[in-house]
Structure formats: C-alpha cells, structure tokens
Short mmCIF file of C-alpha atoms and ligand atoms in Angstrom, two decimals:
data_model
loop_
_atom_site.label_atom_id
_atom_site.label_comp_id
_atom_site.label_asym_id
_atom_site.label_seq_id
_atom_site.Cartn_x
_atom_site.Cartn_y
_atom_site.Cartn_z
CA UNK A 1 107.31 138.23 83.56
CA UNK A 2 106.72 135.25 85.38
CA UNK A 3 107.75 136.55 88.62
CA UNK A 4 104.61 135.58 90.27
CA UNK A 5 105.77 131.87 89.37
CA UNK A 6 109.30 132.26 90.58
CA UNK A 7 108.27 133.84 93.49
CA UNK A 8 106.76 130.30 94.90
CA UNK A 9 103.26 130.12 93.77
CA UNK A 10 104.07 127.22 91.61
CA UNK A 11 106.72 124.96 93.01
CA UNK A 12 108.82 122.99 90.19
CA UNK A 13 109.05 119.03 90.80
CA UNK A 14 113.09 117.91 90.53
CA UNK A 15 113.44 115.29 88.25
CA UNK A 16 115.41 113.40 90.42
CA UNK A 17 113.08 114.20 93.29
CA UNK A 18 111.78 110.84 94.05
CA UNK A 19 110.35 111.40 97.19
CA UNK A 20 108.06 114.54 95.68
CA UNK A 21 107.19 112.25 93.06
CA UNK A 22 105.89 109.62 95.53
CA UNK A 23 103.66 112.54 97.31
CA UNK A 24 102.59 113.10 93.87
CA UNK A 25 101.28 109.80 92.82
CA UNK A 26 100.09 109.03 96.42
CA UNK A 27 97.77 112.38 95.82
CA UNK A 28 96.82 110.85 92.38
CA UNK A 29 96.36 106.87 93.42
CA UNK A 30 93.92 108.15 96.63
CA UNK A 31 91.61 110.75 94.19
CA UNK A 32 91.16 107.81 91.85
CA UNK A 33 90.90 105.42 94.90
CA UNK A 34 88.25 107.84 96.41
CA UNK A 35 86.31 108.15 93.04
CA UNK A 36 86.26 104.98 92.37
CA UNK A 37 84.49 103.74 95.95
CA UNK A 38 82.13 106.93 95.63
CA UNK A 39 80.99 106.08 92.60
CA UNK A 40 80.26 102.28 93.20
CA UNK A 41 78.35 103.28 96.54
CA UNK A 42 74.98 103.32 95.63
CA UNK A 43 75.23 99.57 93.77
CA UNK A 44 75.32 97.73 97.23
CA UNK A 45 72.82 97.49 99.45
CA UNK A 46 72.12 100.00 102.29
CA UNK A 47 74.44 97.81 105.13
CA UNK A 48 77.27 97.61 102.75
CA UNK A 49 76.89 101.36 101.79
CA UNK A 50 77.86 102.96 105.03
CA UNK A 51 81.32 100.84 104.55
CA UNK A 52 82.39 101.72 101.04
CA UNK A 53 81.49 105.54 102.20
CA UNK A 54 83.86 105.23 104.95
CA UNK A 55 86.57 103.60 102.34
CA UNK A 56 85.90 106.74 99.91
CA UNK A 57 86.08 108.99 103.06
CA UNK A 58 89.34 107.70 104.39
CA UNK A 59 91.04 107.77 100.75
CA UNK A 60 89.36 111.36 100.36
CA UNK A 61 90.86 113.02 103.19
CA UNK A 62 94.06 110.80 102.35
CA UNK A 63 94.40 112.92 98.79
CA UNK A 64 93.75 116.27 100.58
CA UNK A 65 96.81 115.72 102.26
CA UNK A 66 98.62 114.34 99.98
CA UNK A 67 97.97 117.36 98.08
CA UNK A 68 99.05 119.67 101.16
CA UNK A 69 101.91 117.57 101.90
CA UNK A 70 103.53 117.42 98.36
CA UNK A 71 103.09 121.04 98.06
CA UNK A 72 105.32 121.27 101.24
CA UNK A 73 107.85 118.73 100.94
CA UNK A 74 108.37 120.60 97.07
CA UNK A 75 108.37 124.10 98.64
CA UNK A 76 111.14 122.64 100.97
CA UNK A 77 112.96 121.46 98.50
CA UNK A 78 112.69 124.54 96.62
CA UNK A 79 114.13 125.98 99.35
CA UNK A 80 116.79 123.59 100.63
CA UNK A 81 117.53 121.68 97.55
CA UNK A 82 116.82 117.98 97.68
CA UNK A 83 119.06 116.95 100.79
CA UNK A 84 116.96 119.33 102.68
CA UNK A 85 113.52 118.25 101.72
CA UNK A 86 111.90 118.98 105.14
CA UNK A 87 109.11 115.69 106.58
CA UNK A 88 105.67 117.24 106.29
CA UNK A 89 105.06 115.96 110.01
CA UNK A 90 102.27 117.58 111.11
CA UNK A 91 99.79 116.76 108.02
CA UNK A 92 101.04 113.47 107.91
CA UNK A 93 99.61 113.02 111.56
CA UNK A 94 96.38 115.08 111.20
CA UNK A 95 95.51 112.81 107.75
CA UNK A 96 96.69 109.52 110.35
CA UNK A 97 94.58 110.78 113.19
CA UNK A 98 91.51 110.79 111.12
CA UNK A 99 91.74 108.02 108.97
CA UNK A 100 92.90 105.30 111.33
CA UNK A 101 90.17 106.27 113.45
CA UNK A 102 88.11 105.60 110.19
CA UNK A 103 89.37 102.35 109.94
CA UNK A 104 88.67 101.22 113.05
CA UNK A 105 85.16 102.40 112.34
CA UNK A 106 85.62 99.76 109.37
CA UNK A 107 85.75 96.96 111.77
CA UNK A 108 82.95 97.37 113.50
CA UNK A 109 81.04 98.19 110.58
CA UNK A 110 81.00 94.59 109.33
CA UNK A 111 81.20 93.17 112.55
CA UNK A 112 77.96 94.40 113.48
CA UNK A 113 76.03 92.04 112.10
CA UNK A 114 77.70 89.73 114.74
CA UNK A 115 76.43 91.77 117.58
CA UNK A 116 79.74 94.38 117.62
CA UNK A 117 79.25 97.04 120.37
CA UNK A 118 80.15 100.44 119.89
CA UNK A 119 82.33 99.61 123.43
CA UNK A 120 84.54 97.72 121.19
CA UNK A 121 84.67 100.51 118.32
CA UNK A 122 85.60 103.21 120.70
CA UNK A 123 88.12 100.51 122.77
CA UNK A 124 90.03 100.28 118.88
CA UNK A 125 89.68 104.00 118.13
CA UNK A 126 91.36 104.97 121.62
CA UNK A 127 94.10 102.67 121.37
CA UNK A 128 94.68 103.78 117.88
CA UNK A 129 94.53 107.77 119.23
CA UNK A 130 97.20 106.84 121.50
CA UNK A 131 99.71 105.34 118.95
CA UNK A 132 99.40 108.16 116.64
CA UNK A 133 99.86 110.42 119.61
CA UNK A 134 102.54 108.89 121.25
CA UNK A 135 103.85 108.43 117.88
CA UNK A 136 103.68 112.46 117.14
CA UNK A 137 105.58 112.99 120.70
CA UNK A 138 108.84 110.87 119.54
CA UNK A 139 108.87 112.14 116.04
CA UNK A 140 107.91 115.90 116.07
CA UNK A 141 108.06 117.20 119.92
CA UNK A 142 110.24 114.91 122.37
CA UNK A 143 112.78 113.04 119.40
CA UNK A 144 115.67 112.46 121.85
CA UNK A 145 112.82 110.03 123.46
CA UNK A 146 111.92 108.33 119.97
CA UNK A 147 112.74 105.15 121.47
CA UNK A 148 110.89 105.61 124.30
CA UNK A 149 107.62 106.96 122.66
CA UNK A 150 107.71 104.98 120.05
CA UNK A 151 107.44 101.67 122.10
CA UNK A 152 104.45 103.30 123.92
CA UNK A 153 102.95 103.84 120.68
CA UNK A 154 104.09 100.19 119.36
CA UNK A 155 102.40 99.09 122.62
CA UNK A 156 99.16 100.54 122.00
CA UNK A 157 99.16 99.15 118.36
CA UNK A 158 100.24 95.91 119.70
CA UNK A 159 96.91 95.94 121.51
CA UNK A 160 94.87 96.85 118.50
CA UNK A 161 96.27 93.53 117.05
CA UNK A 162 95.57 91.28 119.61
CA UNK A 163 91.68 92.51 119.83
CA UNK A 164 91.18 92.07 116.04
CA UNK A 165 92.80 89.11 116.04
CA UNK A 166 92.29 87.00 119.30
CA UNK A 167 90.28 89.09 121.44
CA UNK A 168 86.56 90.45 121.03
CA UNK A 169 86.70 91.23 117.12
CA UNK A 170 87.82 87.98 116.45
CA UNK A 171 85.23 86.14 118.23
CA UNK A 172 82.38 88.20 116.78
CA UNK A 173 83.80 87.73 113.05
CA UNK A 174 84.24 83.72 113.48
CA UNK A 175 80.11 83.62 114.86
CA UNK A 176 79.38 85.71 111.59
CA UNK A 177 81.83 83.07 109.35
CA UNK A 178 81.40 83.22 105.77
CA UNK A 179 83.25 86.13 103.94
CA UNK A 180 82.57 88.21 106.89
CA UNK A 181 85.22 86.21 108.38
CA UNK A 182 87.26 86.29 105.59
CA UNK A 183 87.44 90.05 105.13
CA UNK A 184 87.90 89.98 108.89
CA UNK A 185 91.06 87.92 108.42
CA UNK A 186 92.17 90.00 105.38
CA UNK A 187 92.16 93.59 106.99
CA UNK A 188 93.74 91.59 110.42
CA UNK A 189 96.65 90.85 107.79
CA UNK A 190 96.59 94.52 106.66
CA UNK A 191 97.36 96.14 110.37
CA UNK A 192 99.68 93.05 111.25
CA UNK A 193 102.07 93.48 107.69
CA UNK A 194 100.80 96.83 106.33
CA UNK A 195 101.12 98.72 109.71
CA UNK A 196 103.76 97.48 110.30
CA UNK A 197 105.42 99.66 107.58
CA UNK A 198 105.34 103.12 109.98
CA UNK A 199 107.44 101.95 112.78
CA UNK A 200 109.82 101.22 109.80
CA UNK A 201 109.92 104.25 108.32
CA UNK A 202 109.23 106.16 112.11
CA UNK A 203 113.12 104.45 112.72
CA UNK A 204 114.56 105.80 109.41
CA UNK A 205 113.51 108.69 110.26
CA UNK A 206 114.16 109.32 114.46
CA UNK A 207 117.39 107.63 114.33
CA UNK A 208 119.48 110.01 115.44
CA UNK A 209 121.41 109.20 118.55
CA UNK A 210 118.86 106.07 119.32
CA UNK A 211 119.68 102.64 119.49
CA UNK A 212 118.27 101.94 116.14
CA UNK A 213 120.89 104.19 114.87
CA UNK A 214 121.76 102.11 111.49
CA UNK A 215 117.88 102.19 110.15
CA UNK A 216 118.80 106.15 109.36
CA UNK A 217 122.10 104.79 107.34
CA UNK A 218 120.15 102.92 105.13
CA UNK A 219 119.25 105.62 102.61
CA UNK A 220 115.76 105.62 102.28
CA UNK A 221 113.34 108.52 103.04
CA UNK A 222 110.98 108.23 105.63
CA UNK A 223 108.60 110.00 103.11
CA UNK A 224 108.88 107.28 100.78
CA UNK A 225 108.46 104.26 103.46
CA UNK A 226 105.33 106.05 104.74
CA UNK A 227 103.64 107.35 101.52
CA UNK A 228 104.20 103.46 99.92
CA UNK A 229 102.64 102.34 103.62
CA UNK A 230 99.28 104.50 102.79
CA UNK A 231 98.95 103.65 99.65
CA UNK A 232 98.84 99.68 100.51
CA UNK A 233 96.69 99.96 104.00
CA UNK A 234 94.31 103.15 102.48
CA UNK A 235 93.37 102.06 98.95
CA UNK A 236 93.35 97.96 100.27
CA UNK A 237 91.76 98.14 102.85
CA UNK A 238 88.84 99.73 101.02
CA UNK A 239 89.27 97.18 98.33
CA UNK A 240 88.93 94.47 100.99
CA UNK A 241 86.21 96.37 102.32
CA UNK A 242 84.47 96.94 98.62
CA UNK A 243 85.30 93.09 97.56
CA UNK A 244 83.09 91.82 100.74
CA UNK A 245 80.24 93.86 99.62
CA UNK A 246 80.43 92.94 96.35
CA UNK A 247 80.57 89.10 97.62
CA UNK A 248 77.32 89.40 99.70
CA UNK A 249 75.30 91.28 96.99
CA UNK A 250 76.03 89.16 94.24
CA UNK A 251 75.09 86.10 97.35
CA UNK A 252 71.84 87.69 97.79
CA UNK A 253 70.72 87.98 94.67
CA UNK A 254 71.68 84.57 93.38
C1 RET B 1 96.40 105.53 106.68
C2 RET B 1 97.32 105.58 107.72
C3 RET B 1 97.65 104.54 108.54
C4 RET B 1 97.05 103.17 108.40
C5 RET B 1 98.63 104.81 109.55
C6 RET B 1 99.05 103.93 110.46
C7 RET B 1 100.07 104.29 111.36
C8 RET B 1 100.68 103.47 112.26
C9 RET B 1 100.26 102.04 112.43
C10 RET B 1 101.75 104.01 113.05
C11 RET B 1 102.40 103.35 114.02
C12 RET B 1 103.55 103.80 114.80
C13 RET B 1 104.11 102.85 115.66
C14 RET B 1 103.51 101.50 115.85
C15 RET B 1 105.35 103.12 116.45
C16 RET B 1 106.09 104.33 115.98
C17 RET B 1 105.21 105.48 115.76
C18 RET B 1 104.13 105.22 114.69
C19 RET B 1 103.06 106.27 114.94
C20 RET B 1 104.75 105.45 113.31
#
C-alpha cells in the first residue's frame, strides 16, 4: 500500500523546510497574481490591455516554475535531507530569461505613447539577455569565476538602469508626464531596489572561495533571497503596471 507514494510521486513538505515553503507560496502568490490581472484585462481599454496581459503573462509563467521548482528543491530534500536541498538553477534561469525579457517589453509598452522605438525595446531586452546569461555562467557552469561573471552581468544591468532612468526611456516618459511618468519612475525604483535583491542572493549563494566569502556565512538560502525577490519585482511590477491603467481609464471617462 502506498508504495506508489513512497516511491516519490508525492514529495512530503518538512515542517521545518522553510525554503520549500517559500517555493510553495511563491507558486500560490503568482497563480493568484496571474488570475487576478487576467481577469481585470478586458475592463481597460485596448492600449492598456496589451500591458496587464503581459503582467498576467510574466506572473503565469512565474507559477509554472514555481511549481517545477518546488517540486525539485522538495524531491532534493527528500533525498538529501534539508542541508542538502539542491538550488533549482536551471528553471530559475529559464522562468528569468523569459520574464525579464517581458518586463522590458513593459517599458516600452507605456512608453509608446511617447514615441518609444522598438530600437530601444530590443537595446533593454539584450542587455537584460546578457545579465541573466552571464549570470547563469558564474552560478551554474564557470562558479570559480562568480566574481568575475557576475560583475559582467552587474555591468549589463547597470546599463539597463541608466537607460530607464537617465538615458532614452527617461526622456520619452518625462515628454509623456502625467502618471505615465509616474509609473515610469515607480518600475525605475523596482529594477534599482527590487533587482537589486539577485546579486544578493547570487553572493549567498557563489561564495565559495570568492572574495565575498562572508555573504555565504550569513545563513540564509539563496532560494529564499531570490523567491522573496520575484515575488516583490513580478506581482509589483504588474500592480504598478495595472494601477496606471486603472488611473488613465477612470481619467478618460471623468
Ligand atoms: C522575475 C525575475 C527577475 C526580475 C529577475 C531579475 C534578475 C536579476 C536582476 C539578476 C541579476 C544578476 C546580477 C545583476 C549579477 C549576478 C547575477 C544575477 C543574474 C543574479
């Protein structure tokens, strides 16, 4: 009886498994995130639509991995026991490679109104393909290099801030002013503070034998500072996203 269960098919959650139980609620915050923007699509009007789809789309694909990714890190654990949880790398960068993408997508998206070019879309989605790349090198292939890949990849996000927030995207958003500009300025604070999260947890967690050496002593996951990382930037972002199209509607038809 019950071997089928035993046997791995369903994988028990530790109680005292607190980085499986963030996977777990990250899954369960970005279904109801998604949900949620789906289902208030089709009140905006067709420019704003586009927008909150991309929001639902980036929290969808979000809790498919999450899904993927807690069953892993629990099988692991299964497996290992809990000081042996094993970093579910490789979705965690597939779910990043698609949804920051998506994101930058965002920012063009209400910038168009100003005039954005696609040039500028694909200039953000590049740079942000190379961070996550470079990124994947020093934490999955090369991780003596760490250091060394991950200040290419803080490099290339370094860049992403200074277009969005002195450089092309910031021009266009001040010339459409209003609460363009201020969701502008509200998603420029979301890569400046809430990106910044990843390199944070990408130390805690490629340590080893680099210079930042004491970010692996201080005894938190790198699960946990990544999976609280998405659920800020993923689900606010769209919020900022959903809270400017709710601002112009309700504009329009005042
Ligand atoms: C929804 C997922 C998001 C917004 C992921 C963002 C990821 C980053 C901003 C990652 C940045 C990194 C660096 C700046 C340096 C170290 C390597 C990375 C990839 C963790």
């Amino acid at each position: 009886m019950n071997t089928l269960l035993l046997s791995g098919d369903f994988k028990e959650m530790l109680p005292n498994d607190y980085v499986g139980f963030t996977f777990f609620v990250g899954c369960m915050a970005m279904m109801a995130a998604s949900a949620f923007f789906f289902l208030s699509m089709n009140s905006f009007d067709r420019k704003w639509k586009t927008s909150i789809l991309v929001s639902g789309l980036i929290t969808f694909i979000a809790a498919v991995h999450y899904y993927y990714m807690r069953d892993y890190w629990a099988g692991s654990v299964e497996v290992y026991g809990l000081e042996g949880g094993k970093s579910p790398t490789f979705f965690r960068y597939v779910d990043w490679i698609l949804t920051v993408p998506l994101m930058c997508v965002e920012f063009y998206l209400i910038l168009k109104i100003a005039g954005a070019t696609k040039k500028l879309m694909w200039t953000l989605i590049g740079a942000s393909v190379v961070m996550l790349v470079t990124g994947y090198f020093g934490e999955a292939v090369y991780q003596d290099n760490a250091a060394l890949w991950g200040f290419i990849s803080g490099a290339a996000y370094f860049y992403i801030v200074y277009l969005i927030m002195f450089g092309e995207a910031k021009e266009l958003a001040t010339k459409a002013g209003g609460s363009v500009l201020s969701a502008h300025n509200m998603l420029v604070k979301f890569v400046l503070i809430g990106w910044a999260i990843y390199p944070l947890g990408y130390m805690i967690g490629t340590a080893d034998g680099q210079w930042y050496s004491f970010m692996g002593d201080i005894g938190i996951d790198m699960n946990v500072v990544y999976n609280i990382g998405d659920a800020i930037n993923k689900i606010g972002f769209g919020l900022v996203v959903y809270s400017l199209a709710v601002a112009s509607t309700s504009k329009d038809a005042a």
